[in-house]
Coordinates of N, CA and C in Angstrom, one line a residue:
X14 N 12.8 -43.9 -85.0 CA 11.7 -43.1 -84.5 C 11.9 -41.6 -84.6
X15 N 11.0 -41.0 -85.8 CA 11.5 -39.7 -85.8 C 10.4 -39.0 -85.3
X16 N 8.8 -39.4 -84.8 CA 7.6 -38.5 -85.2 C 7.5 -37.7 -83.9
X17 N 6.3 -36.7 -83.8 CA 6.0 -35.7 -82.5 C 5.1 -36.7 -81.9
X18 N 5.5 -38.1 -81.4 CA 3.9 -39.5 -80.8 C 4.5 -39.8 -80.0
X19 N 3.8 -40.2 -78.6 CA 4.3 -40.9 -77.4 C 3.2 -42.5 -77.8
X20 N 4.1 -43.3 -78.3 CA 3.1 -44.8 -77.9 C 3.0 -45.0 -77.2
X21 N 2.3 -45.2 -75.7 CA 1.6 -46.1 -74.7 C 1.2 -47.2 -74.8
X22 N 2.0 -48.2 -74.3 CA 1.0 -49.4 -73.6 C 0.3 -49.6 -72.2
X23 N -1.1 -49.7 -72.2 CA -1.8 -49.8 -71.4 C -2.3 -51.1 -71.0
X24 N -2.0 -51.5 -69.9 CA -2.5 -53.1 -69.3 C -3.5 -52.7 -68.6
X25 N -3.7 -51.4 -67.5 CA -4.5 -51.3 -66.6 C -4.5 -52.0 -65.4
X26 N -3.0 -52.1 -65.5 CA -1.8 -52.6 -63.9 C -2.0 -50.8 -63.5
X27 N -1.1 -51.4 -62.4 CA -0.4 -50.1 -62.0 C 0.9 -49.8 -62.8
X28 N 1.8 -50.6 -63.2 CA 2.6 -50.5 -64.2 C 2.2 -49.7 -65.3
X29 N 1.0 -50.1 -65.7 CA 0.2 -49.5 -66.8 C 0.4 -47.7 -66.6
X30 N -0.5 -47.9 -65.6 CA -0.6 -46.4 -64.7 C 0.9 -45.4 -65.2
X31 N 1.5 -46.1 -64.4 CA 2.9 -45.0 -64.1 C 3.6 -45.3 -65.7
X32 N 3.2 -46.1 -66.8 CA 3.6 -45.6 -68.4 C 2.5 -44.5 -69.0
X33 N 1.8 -44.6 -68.3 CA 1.0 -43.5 -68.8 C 1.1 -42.3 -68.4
X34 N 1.3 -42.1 -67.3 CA 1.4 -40.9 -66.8 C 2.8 -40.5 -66.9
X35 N 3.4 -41.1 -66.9 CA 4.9 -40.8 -67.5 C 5.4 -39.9 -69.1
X36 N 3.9 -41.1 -69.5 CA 4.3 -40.6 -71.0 C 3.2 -39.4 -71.3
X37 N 2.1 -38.9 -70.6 CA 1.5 -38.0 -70.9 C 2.9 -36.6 -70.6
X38 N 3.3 -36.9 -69.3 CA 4.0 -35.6 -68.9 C 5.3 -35.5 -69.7
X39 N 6.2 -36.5 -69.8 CA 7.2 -36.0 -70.6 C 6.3 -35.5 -72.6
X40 N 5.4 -35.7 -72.9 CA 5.0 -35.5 -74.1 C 4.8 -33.9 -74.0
X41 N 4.0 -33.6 -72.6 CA 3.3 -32.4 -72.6 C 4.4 -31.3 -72.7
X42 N 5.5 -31.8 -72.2 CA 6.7 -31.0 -71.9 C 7.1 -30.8 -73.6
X43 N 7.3 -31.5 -74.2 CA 7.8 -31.2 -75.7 C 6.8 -30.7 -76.9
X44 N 5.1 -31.4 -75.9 CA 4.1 -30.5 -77.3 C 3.9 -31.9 -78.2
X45 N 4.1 -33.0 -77.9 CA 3.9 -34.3 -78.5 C 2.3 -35.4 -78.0
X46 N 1.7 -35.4 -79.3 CA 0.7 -36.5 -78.8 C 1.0 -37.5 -78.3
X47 N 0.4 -38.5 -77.4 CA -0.1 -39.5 -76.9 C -0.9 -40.6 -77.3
X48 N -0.7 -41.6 -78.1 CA -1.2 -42.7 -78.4 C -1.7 -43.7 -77.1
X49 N -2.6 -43.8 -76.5 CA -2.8 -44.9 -75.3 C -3.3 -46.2 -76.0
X50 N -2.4 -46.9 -76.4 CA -2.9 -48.6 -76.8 C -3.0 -49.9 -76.0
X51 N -4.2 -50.4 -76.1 CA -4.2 -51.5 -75.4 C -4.4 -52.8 -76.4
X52 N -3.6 -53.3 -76.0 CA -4.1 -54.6 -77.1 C -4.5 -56.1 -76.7
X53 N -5.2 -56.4 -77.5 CA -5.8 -57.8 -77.0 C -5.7 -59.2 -77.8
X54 N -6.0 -60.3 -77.2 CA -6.3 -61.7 -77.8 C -7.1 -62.6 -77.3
X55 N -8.0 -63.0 -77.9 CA -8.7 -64.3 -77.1 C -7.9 -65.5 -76.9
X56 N -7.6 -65.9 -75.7 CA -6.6 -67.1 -75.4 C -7.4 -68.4 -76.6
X57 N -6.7 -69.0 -76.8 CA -6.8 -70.1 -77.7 C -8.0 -70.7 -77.2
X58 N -8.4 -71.7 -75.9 CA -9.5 -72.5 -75.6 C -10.8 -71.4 -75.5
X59 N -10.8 -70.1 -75.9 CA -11.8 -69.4 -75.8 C -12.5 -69.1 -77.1
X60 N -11.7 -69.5 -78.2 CA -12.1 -69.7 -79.9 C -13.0 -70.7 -79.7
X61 N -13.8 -70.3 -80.7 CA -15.2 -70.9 -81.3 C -14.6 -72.1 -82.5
X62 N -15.3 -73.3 -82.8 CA -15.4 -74.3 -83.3 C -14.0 -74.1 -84.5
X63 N -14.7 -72.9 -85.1 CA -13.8 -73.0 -86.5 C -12.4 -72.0 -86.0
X64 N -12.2 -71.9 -84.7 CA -10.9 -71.2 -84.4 C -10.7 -69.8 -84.2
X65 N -11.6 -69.2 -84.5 CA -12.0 -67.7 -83.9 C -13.3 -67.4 -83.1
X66 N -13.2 -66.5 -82.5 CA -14.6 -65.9 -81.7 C -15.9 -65.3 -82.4
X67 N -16.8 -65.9 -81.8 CA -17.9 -65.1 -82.5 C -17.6 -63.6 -82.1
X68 N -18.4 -63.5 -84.0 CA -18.5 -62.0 -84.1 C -18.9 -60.9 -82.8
X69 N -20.3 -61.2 -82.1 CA -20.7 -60.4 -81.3 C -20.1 -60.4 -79.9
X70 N -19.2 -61.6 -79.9 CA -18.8 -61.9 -78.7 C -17.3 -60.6 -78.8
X71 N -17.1 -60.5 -79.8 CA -15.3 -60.5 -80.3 C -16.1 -58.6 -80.0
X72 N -17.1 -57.8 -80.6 CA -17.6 -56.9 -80.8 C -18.1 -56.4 -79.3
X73 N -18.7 -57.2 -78.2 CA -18.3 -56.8 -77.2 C -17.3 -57.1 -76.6
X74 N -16.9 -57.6 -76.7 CA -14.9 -57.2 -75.7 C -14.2 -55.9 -76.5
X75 N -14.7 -55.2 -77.7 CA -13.8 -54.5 -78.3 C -14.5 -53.2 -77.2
X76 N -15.4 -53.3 -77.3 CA -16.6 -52.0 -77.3 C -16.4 -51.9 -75.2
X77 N -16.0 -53.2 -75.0 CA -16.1 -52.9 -73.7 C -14.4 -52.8 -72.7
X78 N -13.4 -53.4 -73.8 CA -12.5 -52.2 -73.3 C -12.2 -51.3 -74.2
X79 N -12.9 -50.7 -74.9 CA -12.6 -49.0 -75.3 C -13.5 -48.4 -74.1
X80 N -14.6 -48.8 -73.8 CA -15.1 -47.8 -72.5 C -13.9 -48.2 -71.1
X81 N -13.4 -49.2 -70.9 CA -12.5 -49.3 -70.1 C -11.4 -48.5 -70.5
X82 N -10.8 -48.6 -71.0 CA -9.2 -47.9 -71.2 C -10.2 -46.6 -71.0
X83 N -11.0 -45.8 -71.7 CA -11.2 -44.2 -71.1 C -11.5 -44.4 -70.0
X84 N -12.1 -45.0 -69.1 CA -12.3 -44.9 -67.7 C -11.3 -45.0 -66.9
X85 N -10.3 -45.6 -67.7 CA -8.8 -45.8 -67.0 C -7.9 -44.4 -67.1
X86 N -8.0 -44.3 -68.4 CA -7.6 -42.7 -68.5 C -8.1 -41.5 -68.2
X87 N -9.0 -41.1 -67.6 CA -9.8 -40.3 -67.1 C -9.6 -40.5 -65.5
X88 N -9.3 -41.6 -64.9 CA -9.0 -41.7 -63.5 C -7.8 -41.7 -63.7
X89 N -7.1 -42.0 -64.1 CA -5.4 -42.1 -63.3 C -4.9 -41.3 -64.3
X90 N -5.3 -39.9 -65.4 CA -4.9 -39.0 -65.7 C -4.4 -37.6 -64.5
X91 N -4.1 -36.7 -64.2 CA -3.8 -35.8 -63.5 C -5.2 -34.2 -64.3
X92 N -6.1 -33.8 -63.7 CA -7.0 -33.1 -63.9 C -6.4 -32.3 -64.7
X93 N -6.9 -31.5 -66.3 CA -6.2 -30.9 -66.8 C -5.6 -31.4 -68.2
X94 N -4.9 -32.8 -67.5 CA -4.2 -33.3 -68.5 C -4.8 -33.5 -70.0
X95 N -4.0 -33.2 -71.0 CA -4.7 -33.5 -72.2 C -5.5 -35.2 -72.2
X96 N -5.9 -35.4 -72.9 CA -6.6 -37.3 -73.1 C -5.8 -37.4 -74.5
X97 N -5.3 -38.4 -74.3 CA -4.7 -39.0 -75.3 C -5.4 -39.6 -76.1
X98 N -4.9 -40.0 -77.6 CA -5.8 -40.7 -78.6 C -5.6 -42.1 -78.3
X99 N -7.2 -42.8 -78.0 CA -7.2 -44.1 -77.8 C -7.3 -45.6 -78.7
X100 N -6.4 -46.6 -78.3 CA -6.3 -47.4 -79.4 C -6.7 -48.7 -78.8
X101 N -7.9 -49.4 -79.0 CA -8.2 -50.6 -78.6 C -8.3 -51.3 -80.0
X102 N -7.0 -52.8 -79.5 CA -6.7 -53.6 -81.2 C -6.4 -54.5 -80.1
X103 N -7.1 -56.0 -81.4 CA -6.8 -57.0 -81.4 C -5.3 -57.7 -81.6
X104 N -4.7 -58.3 -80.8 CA -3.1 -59.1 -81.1 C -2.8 -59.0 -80.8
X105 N -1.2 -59.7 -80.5 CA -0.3 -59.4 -79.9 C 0.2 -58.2 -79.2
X106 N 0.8 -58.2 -77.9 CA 0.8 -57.1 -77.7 C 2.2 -56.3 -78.2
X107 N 3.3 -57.3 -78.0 CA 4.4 -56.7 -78.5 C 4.4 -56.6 -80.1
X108 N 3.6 -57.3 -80.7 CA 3.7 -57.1 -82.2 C 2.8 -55.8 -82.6
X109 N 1.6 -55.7 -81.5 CA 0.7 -54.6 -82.0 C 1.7 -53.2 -81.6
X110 N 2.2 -53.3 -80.9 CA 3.0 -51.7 -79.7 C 4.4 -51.5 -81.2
X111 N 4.8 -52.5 -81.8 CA 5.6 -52.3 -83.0 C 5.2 -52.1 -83.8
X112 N 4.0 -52.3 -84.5 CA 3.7 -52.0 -85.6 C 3.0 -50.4 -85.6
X113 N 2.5 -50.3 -84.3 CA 1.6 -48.8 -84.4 C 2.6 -47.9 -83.9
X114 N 3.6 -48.3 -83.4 CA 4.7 -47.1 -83.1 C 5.8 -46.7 -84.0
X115 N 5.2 -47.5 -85.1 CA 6.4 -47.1 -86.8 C 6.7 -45.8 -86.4
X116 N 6.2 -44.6 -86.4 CA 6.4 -42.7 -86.7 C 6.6 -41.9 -85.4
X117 N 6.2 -42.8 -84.2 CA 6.5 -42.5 -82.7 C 7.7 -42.4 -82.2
X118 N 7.9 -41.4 -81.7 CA 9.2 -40.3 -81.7 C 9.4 -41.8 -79.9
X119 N 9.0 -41.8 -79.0 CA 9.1 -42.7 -78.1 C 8.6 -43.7 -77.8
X120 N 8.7 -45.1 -77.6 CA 7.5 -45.9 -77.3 C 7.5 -46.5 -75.8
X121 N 6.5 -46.1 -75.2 CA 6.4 -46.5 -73.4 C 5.6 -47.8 -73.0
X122 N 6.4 -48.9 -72.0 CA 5.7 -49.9 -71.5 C 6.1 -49.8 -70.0
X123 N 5.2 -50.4 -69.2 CA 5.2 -50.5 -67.8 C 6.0 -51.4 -67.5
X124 N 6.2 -52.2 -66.3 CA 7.2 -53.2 -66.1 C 6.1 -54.3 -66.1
X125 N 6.3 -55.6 -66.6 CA 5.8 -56.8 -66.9 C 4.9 -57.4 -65.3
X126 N 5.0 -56.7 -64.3 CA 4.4 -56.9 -62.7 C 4.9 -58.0 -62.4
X127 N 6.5 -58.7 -62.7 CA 6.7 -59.8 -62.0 C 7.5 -59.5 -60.4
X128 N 8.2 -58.3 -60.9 CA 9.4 -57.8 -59.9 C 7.9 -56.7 -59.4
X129 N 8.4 -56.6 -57.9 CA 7.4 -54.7 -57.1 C 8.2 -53.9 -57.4

């Protein structure tokens, strides 16, 4: 990890919360962007006949958490704060937070909410 990028993962826990705001302020301190990624999957029994989701179905869940994640980031930002570039993707979450943090100088996750 050589690049000037803070990856974020965003659940929209509180966990979530405090990786984000974590990773806005240590980035702002160095002058480093902010990637906010949230990633997704339709659980298996939620696939359609042939094994995936309909199109429009799959098209609003995308569309409606990209308005979620900014409403998440815009509230539990600190006024001022830059807005980070937002990434709403289909997949895995640990496979997606790997592959989009190739050039990301840090990569931030919240704690899993099993332990307080």
């Amino acid at each position: 990890m050589s690049g000037t990028r803070v990856c974020v993962g965003v659940d929209f826990s509180r966990h979530g919360e405090a990786a984000l705001q974590w990773s806005t302020a240590h980035a702002a301190r160095f002058g480093w962007d902010v990637e906010a990624v949230h990633a997704w999957s339709y659980p298996w029994w939620a696939a359609g006949r042939l094994g995936s989701a309909a199109e429009d179905a799959r098209d609003e869940v995308i569309a409606s958490a990209n308005r979620h994640l900014q409403n998440f980031v815009e509230r539990k930002l600190p006024h001022g704060a830059e807005t980070p570039k937002l990434t709403v993707i289909e997949g895995d979450v640990a496979e997606t937070l790997c592959t989009l943090s190739g050039d990301a100088r840090v990569v931030v996750i919240g704690s899993s909410g099993d332990n307080p």
